PDB file of C-alpha atoms and ligand atoms in Angstrom:
ATOM      1  CA  UNK A   1      34.676 172.359 326.489  1.00  0.00           C
ATOM      2  CA  UNK A   2      34.418 175.727 324.874  1.00  0.00           C
ATOM      3  CA  UNK A   3      37.210 178.127 325.706  1.00  0.00           C
ATOM      4  CA  UNK A   4      39.388 175.381 327.151  1.00  0.00           C
ATOM      5  CA  UNK A   5      42.828 175.690 325.598  1.00  0.00           C
ATOM      6  CA  UNK A   6      43.608 171.976 325.971  1.00  0.00           C
ATOM      7  CA  UNK A   7      40.262 170.962 324.427  1.00  0.00           C
ATOM      8  CA  UNK A   8      41.202 173.205 321.503  1.00  0.00           C
ATOM      9  CA  UNK A   9      44.553 171.413 321.243  1.00  0.00           C
ATOM     10  CA  UNK A  10      42.707 168.050 321.250  1.00  0.00           C
ATOM     11  CA  UNK A  11      40.432 169.294 318.434  1.00  0.00           C
ATOM     12  CA  UNK A  12      43.440 170.618 316.499  1.00  0.00           C
ATOM     13  CA  UNK A  13      42.194 174.209 316.713  1.00  0.00           C
ATOM     14  CA  UNK A  14      45.435 175.200 318.439  1.00  0.00           C
ATOM     15  CA  UNK A  15      48.687 173.628 317.221  1.00  0.00           C
ATOM     16  CA  UNK A  16      50.776 171.418 319.477  1.00  0.00           C
ATOM     17  CA  UNK A  17      53.767 169.124 319.222  1.00  0.00           C
ATOM     18  CA  UNK A  18      52.126 165.784 319.869  1.00  0.00           C
ATOM     19  CA  UNK A  19      54.221 162.927 321.198  1.00  0.00           C
ATOM     20  CA  UNK A  20      51.468 160.385 321.866  1.00  0.00           C
ATOM     21  CA  UNK A  21      47.808 160.010 321.005  1.00  0.00           C
ATOM     22  CA  UNK A  22      45.107 157.391 321.357  1.00  0.00           C
ATOM     23  CA  UNK A  23      41.296 157.454 321.680  1.00  0.00           C
ATOM     24  CA  UNK A  24      41.365 158.710 325.240  1.00  0.00           C
ATOM     25  CA  UNK A  25      44.721 160.358 325.867  1.00  0.00           C
ATOM     26  CA  UNK A  26      46.936 163.005 324.265  1.00  0.00           C
ATOM     27  CA  UNK A  27      50.519 163.921 325.147  1.00  0.00           C
ATOM     28  CA  UNK A  28      52.229 167.009 323.771  1.00  0.00           C
ATOM     29  CA  UNK A  29      55.209 169.241 324.521  1.00  0.00           C
ATOM     30  CA  UNK A  30      54.722 172.040 327.038  1.00  0.00           C
ATOM     31  CA  UNK A  31      54.992 175.414 325.293  1.00  0.00           C
ATOM     32  CA  UNK A  32      57.091 176.833 328.137  1.00  0.00           C
ATOM     33  CA  UNK A  33      59.326 173.931 329.140  1.00  0.00           C
ATOM     34  CA  UNK A  34      60.737 173.847 332.678  1.00  0.00           C
ATOM     35  CA  UNK A  35      63.183 171.076 331.729  1.00  0.00           C
ATOM     36  CA  UNK A  36      64.719 169.682 328.510  1.00  0.00           C
ATOM     37  CA  UNK A  37      61.840 167.198 328.427  1.00  0.00           C
ATOM     38  CA  UNK A  38      58.510 168.671 329.521  1.00  0.00           C
ATOM     39  CA  UNK A  39      55.456 166.860 328.257  1.00  0.00           C
ATOM     40  CA  UNK A  40      51.818 167.278 329.245  1.00  0.00           C
ATOM     41  CA  UNK A  41      49.707 164.133 329.322  1.00  0.00           C
ATOM     42  CA  UNK A  42      45.974 164.808 329.294  1.00  0.00           C
ATOM     43  CA  UNK A  43      42.699 162.910 329.048  1.00  0.00           C
ATOM     44  CA  UNK A  44      40.663 163.840 325.969  1.00  0.00           C
ATOM     45  CA  UNK A  45      37.665 164.033 328.249  1.00  0.00           C
ATOM     46  CA  UNK A  46      37.390 167.516 329.758  1.00  0.00           C
ATOM     47  CA  UNK A  47      37.989 166.958 333.468  1.00  0.00           C
ATOM     48  CA  UNK A  48      38.751 170.191 335.327  1.00  0.00           C
ATOM     49  CA  UNK A  49      41.134 168.874 337.956  1.00  0.00           C
ATOM     50  CA  UNK A  50      42.096 165.855 340.029  1.00  0.00           C
ATOM     51  CA  UNK A  51      39.224 166.684 342.357  1.00  0.00           C
ATOM     52  CA  UNK A  52      36.715 166.485 339.515  1.00  0.00           C
ATOM     53  CA  UNK A  53      37.467 162.860 338.691  1.00  0.00           C
ATOM     54  CA  UNK A  54      34.287 160.811 338.643  1.00  0.00           C
ATOM     55  CA  UNK A  55      34.065 157.178 339.687  1.00  0.00           C
ATOM     56  CA  UNK A  56      34.420 155.954 336.098  1.00  0.00           C
ATOM     57  CA  UNK A  57      37.452 158.198 335.455  1.00  0.00           C
ATOM     58  CA  UNK A  58      39.904 156.339 337.703  1.00  0.00           C
ATOM     59  CA  UNK A  59      40.574 153.808 334.975  1.00  0.00           C
ATOM     60  CA  UNK A  60      41.621 156.724 332.789  1.00  0.00           C
ATOM     61  CA  UNK A  61      44.116 157.827 335.442  1.00  0.00           C
ATOM     62  CA  UNK A  62      45.704 154.379 335.320  1.00  0.00           C
ATOM     63  CA  UNK A  63      45.916 154.639 331.527  1.00  0.00           C
ATOM     64  CA  UNK A  64      47.578 158.040 331.809  1.00  0.00           C
ATOM     65  CA  UNK A  65      50.190 156.527 334.116  1.00  0.00           C
ATOM     66  CA  UNK A  66      50.745 153.745 331.589  1.00  0.00           C
ATOM     67  CA  UNK A  67      51.292 156.311 328.825  1.00  0.00           C
ATOM     68  CA  UNK A  68      53.787 158.143 331.052  1.00  0.00           C
ATOM     69  CA  UNK A  69      55.747 154.922 331.602  1.00  0.00           C
ATOM     70  CA  UNK A  70      55.689 154.117 327.879  1.00  0.00           C
ATOM     71  CA  UNK A  71      56.936 157.620 327.073  1.00  0.00           C
ATOM     72  CA  UNK A  72      59.684 157.336 329.712  1.00  0.00           C
ATOM     73  CA  UNK A  73      60.977 154.239 327.961  1.00  0.00           C
ATOM     74  CA  UNK A  74      60.632 155.707 324.453  1.00  0.00           C
ATOM     75  CA  UNK A  75      62.451 158.853 325.522  1.00  0.00           C
ATOM     76  CA  UNK A  76      65.079 156.754 327.304  1.00  0.00           C
ATOM     77  CA  UNK A  77      64.712 158.615 330.571  1.00  0.00           C
ATOM     78  CA  UNK A  78      63.794 155.598 332.666  1.00  0.00           C
ATOM     79  CA  UNK A  79      67.351 155.224 333.964  1.00  0.00           C
ATOM     80  CA  UNK A  80      68.157 158.866 334.651  1.00  0.00           C
ATOM     81  CA  UNK A  81      64.689 159.394 336.052  1.00  0.00           C
ATOM     82  CA  UNK A  82      61.841 161.814 335.721  1.00  0.00           C
ATOM     83  CA  UNK A  83      59.203 163.644 337.732  1.00  0.00           C
ATOM     84  CA  UNK A  84      55.410 163.619 337.350  1.00  0.00           C
ATOM     85  CA  UNK A  85      53.463 166.583 338.707  1.00  0.00           C
ATOM     86  CA  UNK A  86      49.776 167.399 338.802  1.00  0.00           C
ATOM     87  CA  UNK A  87      48.786 170.817 340.064  1.00  0.00           C
ATOM     88  CA  UNK A  88      45.332 170.955 341.587  1.00  0.00           C
ATOM     89  CA  UNK A  89      43.695 174.262 342.405  1.00  0.00           C
ATOM     90  CA  UNK A  90      44.828 177.699 343.462  1.00  0.00           C
ATOM     91  CA  UNK A  91      47.619 177.029 345.927  1.00  0.00           C
ATOM     92  CA  UNK A  92      49.266 174.575 343.541  1.00  0.00           C
ATOM     93  CA  UNK A  93      49.083 177.216 340.819  1.00  0.00           C
ATOM     94  CA  UNK A  94      46.900 175.266 338.393  1.00  0.00           C
ATOM     95  CA  UNK A  95      46.495 177.581 335.414  1.00  0.00           C
ATOM     96  CA  UNK A  96      44.733 175.404 332.872  1.00  0.00           C
ATOM     97  CA  UNK A  97      41.507 173.890 334.170  1.00  0.00           C
ATOM     98  CA  UNK A  98      41.783 170.680 332.169  1.00  0.00           C
ATOM     99  CA  UNK A  99      43.495 167.868 334.068  1.00  0.00           C
ATOM    100  CA  UNK A 100      47.109 167.487 332.963  1.00  0.00           C
ATOM    101  CA  UNK A 101      50.115 165.504 334.124  1.00  0.00           C
ATOM    102  CA  UNK A 102      53.500 167.204 333.727  1.00  0.00           C
ATOM    103  CA  UNK A 103      56.304 164.802 332.777  1.00  0.00           C
ATOM    104  CA  UNK A 104      59.655 166.454 333.473  1.00  0.00           C
ATOM    105  CA  UNK A 105      63.100 165.074 332.712  1.00  0.00           C
ATOM    106  CA  UNK A 106      66.452 165.687 331.056  1.00  0.00           C
ATOM    107  CA  UNK A 107      68.215 167.482 333.882  1.00  0.00           C
ATOM    108  CA  UNK A 108      68.741 167.160 337.609  1.00  0.00           C
ATOM    109  CA  UNK A 109      65.452 168.451 338.910  1.00  0.00           C
ATOM    110  CA  UNK A 110      66.748 170.026 342.092  1.00  0.00           C
ATOM    111  CA  UNK A 111      64.494 170.169 345.095  1.00  0.00           C
ATOM    112  CA  UNK A 112      62.298 167.165 345.533  1.00  0.00           C
ATOM    113  CA  UNK A 113      59.241 169.358 345.666  1.00  0.00           C
ATOM    114  CA  UNK A 114      59.112 172.328 343.337  1.00  0.00           C
ATOM    115  CA  UNK A 115      58.388 175.265 345.615  1.00  0.00           C
TER     116      UNK A 115
HETATM  117  P1  AMP B 201      49.577 174.287 335.238  1.00  0.00           P
HETATM  118  O1  AMP B 201      50.268 175.488 335.807  1.00  0.00           O
HETATM  119  O2  AMP B 201      49.854 173.028 336.006  1.00  0.00           O
HETATM  120  O3  AMP B 201      48.098 174.543 335.005  1.00  0.00           O
HETATM  121  O4  AMP B 201      50.262 174.040 333.834  1.00  0.00           O
HETATM  122  C1  AMP B 201      49.796 174.554 332.628  1.00  0.00           C
HETATM  123  C2  AMP B 201      50.889 174.292 331.626  1.00  0.00           C
HETATM  124  O5  AMP B 201      50.338 174.417 330.337  1.00  0.00           O
HETATM  125  C3  AMP B 201      52.059 175.274 331.715  1.00  0.00           C
HETATM  126  O6  AMP B 201      53.271 174.539 331.944  1.00  0.00           O
HETATM  127  C4  AMP B 201      52.048 175.946 330.345  1.00  0.00           C
HETATM  128  O7  AMP B 201      53.340 176.218 329.858  1.00  0.00           O
HETATM  129  C5  AMP B 201      51.319 174.928 329.486  1.00  0.00           C
HETATM  130  N1  AMP B 201      50.650 175.472 328.298  1.00  0.00           N
HETATM  131  C6  AMP B 201      49.778 176.507 328.251  1.00  0.00           C
HETATM  132  N2  AMP B 201      49.350 176.707 326.991  1.00  0.00           N
HETATM  133  C7  AMP B 201      49.948 175.756 326.229  1.00  0.00           C
HETATM  134  C8  AMP B 201      49.923 175.428 324.833  1.00  0.00           C
HETATM  135  N3  AMP B 201      49.165 176.122 323.952  1.00  0.00           N
HETATM  136  N4  AMP B 201      50.680 174.395 324.403  1.00  0.00           N
HETATM  137  C9  AMP B 201      51.434 173.700 325.261  1.00  0.00           C
HETATM  138  N5  AMP B 201      51.500 173.937 326.581  1.00  0.00           N
HETATM  139  C10 AMP B 201      50.781 174.960 327.076  1.00  0.00           C
HETATM  140 ZN1   ZN B 202      39.281 170.959 328.272  1.00  0.00          ZN
END
């Protein structure tokens, strides 16, 4: 999508620190990390938010979760733990309208729900 910052990252028009890539999924470091490990996992398909998932996209969601688990093992955070967050819409504070999963780890993450 034009003017979508994450689509530009996928196309390489904006630099990013990639940590995983395949045909359908990209993972890269968040530019403003909220924890020592803060990775964004995104579908390459431009999907605006969780609510915009189409019937055929649910398989992609499962693949994203698989990538998150693979990364957790690679980064050796599976024992200490990690948090996965998806913000959807205004009240959740979604800023980038391209579906993204935050993977946070590397410190005690405090409250169970970031408020
Ligand atoms: P959200 O508030 O859930 O929409 O999260 C958007 C996230 O994207 C924030 O954590 C930002 O720090 C991150 N972000 C924005 N621009 C970039 C960029 N160019 N590279 C990496 N992360 C970014
Ligand atoms: Zn996009």
